[in-house]
CSV table of C-alpha atoms and ligand atoms in Angstrom, one decimal:
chain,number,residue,atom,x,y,z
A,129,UNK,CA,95.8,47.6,150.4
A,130,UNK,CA,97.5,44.3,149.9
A,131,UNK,CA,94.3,43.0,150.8
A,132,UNK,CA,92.0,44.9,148.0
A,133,UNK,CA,94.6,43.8,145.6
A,134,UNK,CA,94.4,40.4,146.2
A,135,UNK,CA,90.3,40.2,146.0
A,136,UNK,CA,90.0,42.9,143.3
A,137,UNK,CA,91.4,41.1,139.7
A,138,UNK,CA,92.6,44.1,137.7
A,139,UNK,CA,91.2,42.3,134.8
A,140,UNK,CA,87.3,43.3,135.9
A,141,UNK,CA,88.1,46.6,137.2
A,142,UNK,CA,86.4,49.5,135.3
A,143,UNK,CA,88.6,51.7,134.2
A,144,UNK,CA,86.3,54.7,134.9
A,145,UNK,CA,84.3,54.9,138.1
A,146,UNK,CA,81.8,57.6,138.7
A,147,UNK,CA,80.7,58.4,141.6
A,148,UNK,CA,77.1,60.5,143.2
A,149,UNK,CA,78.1,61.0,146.7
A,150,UNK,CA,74.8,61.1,147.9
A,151,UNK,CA,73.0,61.4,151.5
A,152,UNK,CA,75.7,63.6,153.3
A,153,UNK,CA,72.2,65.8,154.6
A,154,UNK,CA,70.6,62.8,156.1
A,155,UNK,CA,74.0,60.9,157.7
A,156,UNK,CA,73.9,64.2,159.6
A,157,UNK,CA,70.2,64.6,160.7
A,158,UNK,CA,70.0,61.1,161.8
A,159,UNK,CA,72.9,62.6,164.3
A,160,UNK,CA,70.8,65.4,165.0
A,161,UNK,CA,73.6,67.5,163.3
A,162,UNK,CA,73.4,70.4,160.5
A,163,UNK,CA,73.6,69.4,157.1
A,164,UNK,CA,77.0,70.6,156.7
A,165,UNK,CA,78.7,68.1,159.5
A,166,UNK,CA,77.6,65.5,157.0
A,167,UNK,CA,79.5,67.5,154.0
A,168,UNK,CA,82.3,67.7,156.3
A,169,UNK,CA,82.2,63.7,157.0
A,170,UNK,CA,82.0,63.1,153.2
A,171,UNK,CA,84.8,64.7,152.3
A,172,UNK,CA,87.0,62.2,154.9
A,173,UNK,CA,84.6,59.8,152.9
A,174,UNK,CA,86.0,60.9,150.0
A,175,UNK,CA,89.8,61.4,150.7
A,176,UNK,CA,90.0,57.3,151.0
A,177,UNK,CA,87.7,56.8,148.0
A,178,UNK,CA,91.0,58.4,145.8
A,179,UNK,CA,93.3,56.7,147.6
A,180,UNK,CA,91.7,53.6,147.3
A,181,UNK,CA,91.5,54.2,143.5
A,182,UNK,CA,94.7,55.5,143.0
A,183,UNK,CA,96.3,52.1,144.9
A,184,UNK,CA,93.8,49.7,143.2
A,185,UNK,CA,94.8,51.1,139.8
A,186,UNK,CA,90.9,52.7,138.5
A,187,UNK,CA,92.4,54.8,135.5
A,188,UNK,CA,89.6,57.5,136.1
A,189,UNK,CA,87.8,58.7,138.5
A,190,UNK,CA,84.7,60.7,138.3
A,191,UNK,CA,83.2,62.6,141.6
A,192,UNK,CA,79.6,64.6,141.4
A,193,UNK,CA,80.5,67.4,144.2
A,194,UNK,CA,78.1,69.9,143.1
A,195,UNK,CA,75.3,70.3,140.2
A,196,UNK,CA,73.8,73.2,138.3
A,197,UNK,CA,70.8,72.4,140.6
A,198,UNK,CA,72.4,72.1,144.0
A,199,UNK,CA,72.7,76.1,144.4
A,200,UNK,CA,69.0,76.2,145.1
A,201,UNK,CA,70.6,74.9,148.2
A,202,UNK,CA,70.2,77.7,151.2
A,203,UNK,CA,72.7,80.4,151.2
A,204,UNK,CA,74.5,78.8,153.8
A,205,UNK,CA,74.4,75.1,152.5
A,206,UNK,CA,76.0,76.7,149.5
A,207,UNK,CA,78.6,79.0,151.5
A,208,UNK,CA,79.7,75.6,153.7
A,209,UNK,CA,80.0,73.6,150.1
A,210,UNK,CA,82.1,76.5,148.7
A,211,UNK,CA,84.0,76.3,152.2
A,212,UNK,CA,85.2,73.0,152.0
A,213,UNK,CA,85.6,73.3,148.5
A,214,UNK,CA,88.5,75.6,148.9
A,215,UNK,CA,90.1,74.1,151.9
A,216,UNK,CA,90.1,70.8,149.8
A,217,UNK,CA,91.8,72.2,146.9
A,218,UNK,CA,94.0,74.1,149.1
A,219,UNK,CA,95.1,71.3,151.6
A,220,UNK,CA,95.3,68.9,149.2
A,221,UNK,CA,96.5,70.0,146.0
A,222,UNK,CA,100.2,69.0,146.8
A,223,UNK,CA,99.7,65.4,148.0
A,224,UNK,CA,97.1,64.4,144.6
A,225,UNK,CA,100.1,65.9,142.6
A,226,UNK,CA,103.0,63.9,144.5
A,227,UNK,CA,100.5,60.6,143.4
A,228,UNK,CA,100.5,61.9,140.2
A,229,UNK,CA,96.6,62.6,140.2
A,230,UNK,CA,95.8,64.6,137.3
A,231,UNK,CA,92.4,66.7,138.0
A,232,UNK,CA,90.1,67.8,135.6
A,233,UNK,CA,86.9,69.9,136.7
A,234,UNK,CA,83.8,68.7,134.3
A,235,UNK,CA,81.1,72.2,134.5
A,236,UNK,CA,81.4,75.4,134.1
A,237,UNK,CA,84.2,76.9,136.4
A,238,UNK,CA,83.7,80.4,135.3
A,239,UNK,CA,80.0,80.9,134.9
A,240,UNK,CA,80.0,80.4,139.1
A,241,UNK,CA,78.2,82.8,140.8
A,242,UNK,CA,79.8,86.2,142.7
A,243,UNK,CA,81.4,85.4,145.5
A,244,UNK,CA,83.2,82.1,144.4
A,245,UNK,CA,86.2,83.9,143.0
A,246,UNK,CA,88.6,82.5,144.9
A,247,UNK,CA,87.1,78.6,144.8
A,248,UNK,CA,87.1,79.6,140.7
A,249,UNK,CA,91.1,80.5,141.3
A,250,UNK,CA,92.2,77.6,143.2
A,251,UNK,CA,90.5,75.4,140.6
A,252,UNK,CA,91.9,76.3,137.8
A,253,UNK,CA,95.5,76.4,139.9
A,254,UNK,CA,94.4,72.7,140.5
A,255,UNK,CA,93.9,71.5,136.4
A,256,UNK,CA,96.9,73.6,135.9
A,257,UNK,CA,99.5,72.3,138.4
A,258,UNK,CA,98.5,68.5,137.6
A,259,UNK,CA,97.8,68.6,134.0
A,260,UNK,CA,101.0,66.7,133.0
A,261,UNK,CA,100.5,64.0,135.6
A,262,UNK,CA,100.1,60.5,134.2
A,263,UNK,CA,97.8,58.8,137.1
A,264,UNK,CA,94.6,58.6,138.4
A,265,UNK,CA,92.3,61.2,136.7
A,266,UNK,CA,90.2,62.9,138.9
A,267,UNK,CA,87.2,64.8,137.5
A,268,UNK,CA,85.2,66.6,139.8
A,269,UNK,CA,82.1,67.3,138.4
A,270,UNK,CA,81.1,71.2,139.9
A,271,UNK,CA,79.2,73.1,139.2
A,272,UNK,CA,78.1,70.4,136.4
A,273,UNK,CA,74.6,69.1,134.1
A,274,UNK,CA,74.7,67.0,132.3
A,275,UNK,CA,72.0,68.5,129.9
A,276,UNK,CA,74.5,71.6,129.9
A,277,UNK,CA,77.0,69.6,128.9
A,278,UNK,CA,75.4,68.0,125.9
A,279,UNK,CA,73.8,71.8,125.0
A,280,UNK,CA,77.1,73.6,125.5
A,281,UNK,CA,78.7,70.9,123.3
A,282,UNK,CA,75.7,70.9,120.2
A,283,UNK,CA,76.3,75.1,120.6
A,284,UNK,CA,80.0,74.6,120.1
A,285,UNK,CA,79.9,72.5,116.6
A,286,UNK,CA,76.9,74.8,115.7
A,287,UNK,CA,79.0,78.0,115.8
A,288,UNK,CA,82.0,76.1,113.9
A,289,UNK,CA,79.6,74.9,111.2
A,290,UNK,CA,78.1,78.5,111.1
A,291,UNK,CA,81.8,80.0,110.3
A,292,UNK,CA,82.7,77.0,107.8
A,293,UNK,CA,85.0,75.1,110.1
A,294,UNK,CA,83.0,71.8,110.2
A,295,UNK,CA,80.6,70.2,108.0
A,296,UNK,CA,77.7,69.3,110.2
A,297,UNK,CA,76.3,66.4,107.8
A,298,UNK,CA,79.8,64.7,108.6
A,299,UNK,CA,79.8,65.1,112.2
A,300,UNK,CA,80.6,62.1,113.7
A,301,UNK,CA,79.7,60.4,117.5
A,302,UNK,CA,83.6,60.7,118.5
A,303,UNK,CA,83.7,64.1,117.1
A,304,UNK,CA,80.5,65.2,119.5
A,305,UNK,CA,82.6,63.8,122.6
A,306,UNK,CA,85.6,65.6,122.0
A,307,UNK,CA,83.5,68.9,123.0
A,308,UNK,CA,82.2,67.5,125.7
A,309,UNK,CA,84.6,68.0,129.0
A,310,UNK,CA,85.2,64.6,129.2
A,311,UNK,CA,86.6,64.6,125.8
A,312,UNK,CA,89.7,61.8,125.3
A,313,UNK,CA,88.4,60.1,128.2
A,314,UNK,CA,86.8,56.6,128.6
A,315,UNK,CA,82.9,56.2,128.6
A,316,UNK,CA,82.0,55.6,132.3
A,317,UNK,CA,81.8,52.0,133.1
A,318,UNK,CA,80.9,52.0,136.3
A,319,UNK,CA,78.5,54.1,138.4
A,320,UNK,CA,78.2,53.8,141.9
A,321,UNK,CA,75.4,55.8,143.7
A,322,UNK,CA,74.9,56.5,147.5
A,323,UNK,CA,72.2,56.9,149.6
A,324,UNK,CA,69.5,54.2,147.7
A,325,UNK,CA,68.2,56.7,145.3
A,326,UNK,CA,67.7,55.4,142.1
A,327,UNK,CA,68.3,58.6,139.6
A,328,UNK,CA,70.6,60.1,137.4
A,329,UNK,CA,69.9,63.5,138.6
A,330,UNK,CA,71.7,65.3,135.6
A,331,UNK,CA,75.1,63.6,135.9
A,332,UNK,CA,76.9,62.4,132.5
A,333,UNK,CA,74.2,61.6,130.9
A,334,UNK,CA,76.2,61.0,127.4
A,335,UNK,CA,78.8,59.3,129.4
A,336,UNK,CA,76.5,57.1,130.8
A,337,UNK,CA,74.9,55.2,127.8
A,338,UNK,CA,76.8,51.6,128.6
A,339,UNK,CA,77.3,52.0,132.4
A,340,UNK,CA,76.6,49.5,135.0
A,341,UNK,CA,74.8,51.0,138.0
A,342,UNK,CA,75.2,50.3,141.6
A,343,UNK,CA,72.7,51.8,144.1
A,344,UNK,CA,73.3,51.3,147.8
A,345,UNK,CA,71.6,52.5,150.7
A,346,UNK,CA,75.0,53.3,152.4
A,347,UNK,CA,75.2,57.3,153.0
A,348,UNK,CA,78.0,58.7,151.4
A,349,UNK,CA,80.1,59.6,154.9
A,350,UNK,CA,79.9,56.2,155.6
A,351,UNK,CA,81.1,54.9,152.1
A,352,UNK,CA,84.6,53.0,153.2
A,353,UNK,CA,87.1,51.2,151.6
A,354,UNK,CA,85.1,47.8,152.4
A,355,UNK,CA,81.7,48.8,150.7
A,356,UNK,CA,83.9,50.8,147.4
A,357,UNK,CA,85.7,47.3,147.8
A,358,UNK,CA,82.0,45.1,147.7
A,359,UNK,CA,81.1,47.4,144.5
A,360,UNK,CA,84.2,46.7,142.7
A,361,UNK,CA,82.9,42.9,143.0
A,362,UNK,CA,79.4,43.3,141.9
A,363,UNK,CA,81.2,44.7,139.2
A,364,UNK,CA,83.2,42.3,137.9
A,365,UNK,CA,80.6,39.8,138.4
A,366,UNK,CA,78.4,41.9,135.5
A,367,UNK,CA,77.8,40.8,132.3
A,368,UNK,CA,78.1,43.7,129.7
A,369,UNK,CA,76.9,42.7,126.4
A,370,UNK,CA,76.7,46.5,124.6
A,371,UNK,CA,73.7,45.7,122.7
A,372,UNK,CA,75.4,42.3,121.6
A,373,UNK,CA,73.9,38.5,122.2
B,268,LIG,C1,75.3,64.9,148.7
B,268,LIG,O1,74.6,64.8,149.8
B,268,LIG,C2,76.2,66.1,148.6
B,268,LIG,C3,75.9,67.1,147.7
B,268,LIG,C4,74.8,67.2,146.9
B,268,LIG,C5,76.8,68.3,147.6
B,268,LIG,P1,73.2,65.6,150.1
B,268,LIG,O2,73.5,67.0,150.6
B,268,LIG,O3,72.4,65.6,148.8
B,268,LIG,O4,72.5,64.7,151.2
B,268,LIG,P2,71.0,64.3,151.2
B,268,LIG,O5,70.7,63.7,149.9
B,268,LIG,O6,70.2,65.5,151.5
B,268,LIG,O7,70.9,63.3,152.3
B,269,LIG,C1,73.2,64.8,143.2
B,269,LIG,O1,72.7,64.7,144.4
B,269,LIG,C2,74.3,65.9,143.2
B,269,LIG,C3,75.5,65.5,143.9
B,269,LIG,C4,75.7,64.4,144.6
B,269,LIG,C5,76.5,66.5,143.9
B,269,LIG,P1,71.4,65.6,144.8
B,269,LIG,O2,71.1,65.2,146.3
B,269,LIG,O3,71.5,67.0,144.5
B,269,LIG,O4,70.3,64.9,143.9
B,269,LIG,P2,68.7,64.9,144.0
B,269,LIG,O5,68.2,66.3,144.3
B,269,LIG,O6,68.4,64.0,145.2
B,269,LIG,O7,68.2,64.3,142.7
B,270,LIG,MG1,71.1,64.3,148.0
């Protein structure tokens, strides 16, 4: 820790880090394991991925853990997801609130499918039991498009202009984002994705517009404190101009 803080100048740290935690499927065949032993790796992957944050001082935290696409998954890819979903939230809940992690799910918690009742539960026990915290925040993206997002949002100010609550020729860009669920938050600044694929594959698209990307052929159960550590630096070796000279 003493160590990260001394490479890592809190100056060119992002203050929000998102995060596609990609190649779980293949860090598990290349073992000649099922899919779900490399879900089961990523989430150890994951556990010092927070922590790491949480020491190094990133202000917000974004995770993709599951999209709107990912339950064409098989049944039992799905059931093993929604597994170590609620053990997460269930073994872990206590410790993110003692660090004063605030979580936030980003998607639609109760438009989950039958038979996630209790993962739908323990995640809203999760915003609810750390919504005063003053940390790290944590959004898990689950069950989460970003083309949802953007449509659920448009929908939203659509209905409140139909009932005479807003006029929609004085709708403004900071208005829009306060229906998103990210609203109050930071743009993302930096997006890290796993597993060398180079796509957005629906995640914060609005979010997004500014971000610097960083694609590394590392699978996400092998993502470690050293290679979060090597992105942080590529990082604040960018140059972000926003459309400036
Ligand atoms: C990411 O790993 C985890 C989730 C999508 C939940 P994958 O399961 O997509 O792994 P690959 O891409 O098939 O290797
Ligand atoms: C994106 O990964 C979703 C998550 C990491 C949760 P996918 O593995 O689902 O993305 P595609 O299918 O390769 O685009
Ligand atoms: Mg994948």
């Amino acid at each position: 820790m003493q160590q990260e803080k001394g490479i890592l100048d809190k100056e060119k740290l992002p203050r929000h880090v998102a995060i596609i935690m990609d190649g779980n499927g293949r860090w598990a065949k290349k073992r000649n394991m099922p899919r779900t032993f490399g879900h089961k790796a990523g989430v150890e992957a994951l556990r010092e991925i927070i922590k790491m944050s949480d020491e190094i001082g990133i202000e917000y935290l974004t995770i993709y853990a599951f999209s709107t696409e990912n339950w064409k998954r098989s049944a039992e890819e799905v059931g093993a997801l929604m597994g170590l979903l609620l053990e997460y939230f269930t073994k872990e809940l206590e410790e993110l609130h003692r660090k004063n992690v605030r979580i936030r799910i980003l998607g639609d918690i109760d438009g989950m499918p039958k038979g996630t009742e209790r993962q739908q539960l323990a995640l809203h026990r999760a915003i609810d039991r750390t919504k005063e915290n003053t940390g790290l925040t944590l959004n898990i993206a689950l069950n989460y498009g970003g083309q949802q997002e953007i449509l659920r949002a448009a929908k939203s100010i659509a209905l409140k202009a139909v009932n005479g609550e807003a006029d929609p020729t004085q709708l403004t860009k900071e208005a829009f984002e306060q229906e998103l669920f990210t609203h109050d938050e930071p743009p993302v600044d930096f997006l890290i994705r796993t597993s060398g694929e180079f796509r957005l594959s629906n995640f914060l698209l609005w979010q997004c517009a500014y971000a610097e990307f960083y694609i590394t052929d590392v699978l996400w159960p092998d993502f470690n404190r050293d290679t979060y550590r090597d992105a942080l630096l590529a990082y604040a070796g960018r140059d972000r101009r926003f459309g400036g000279a």
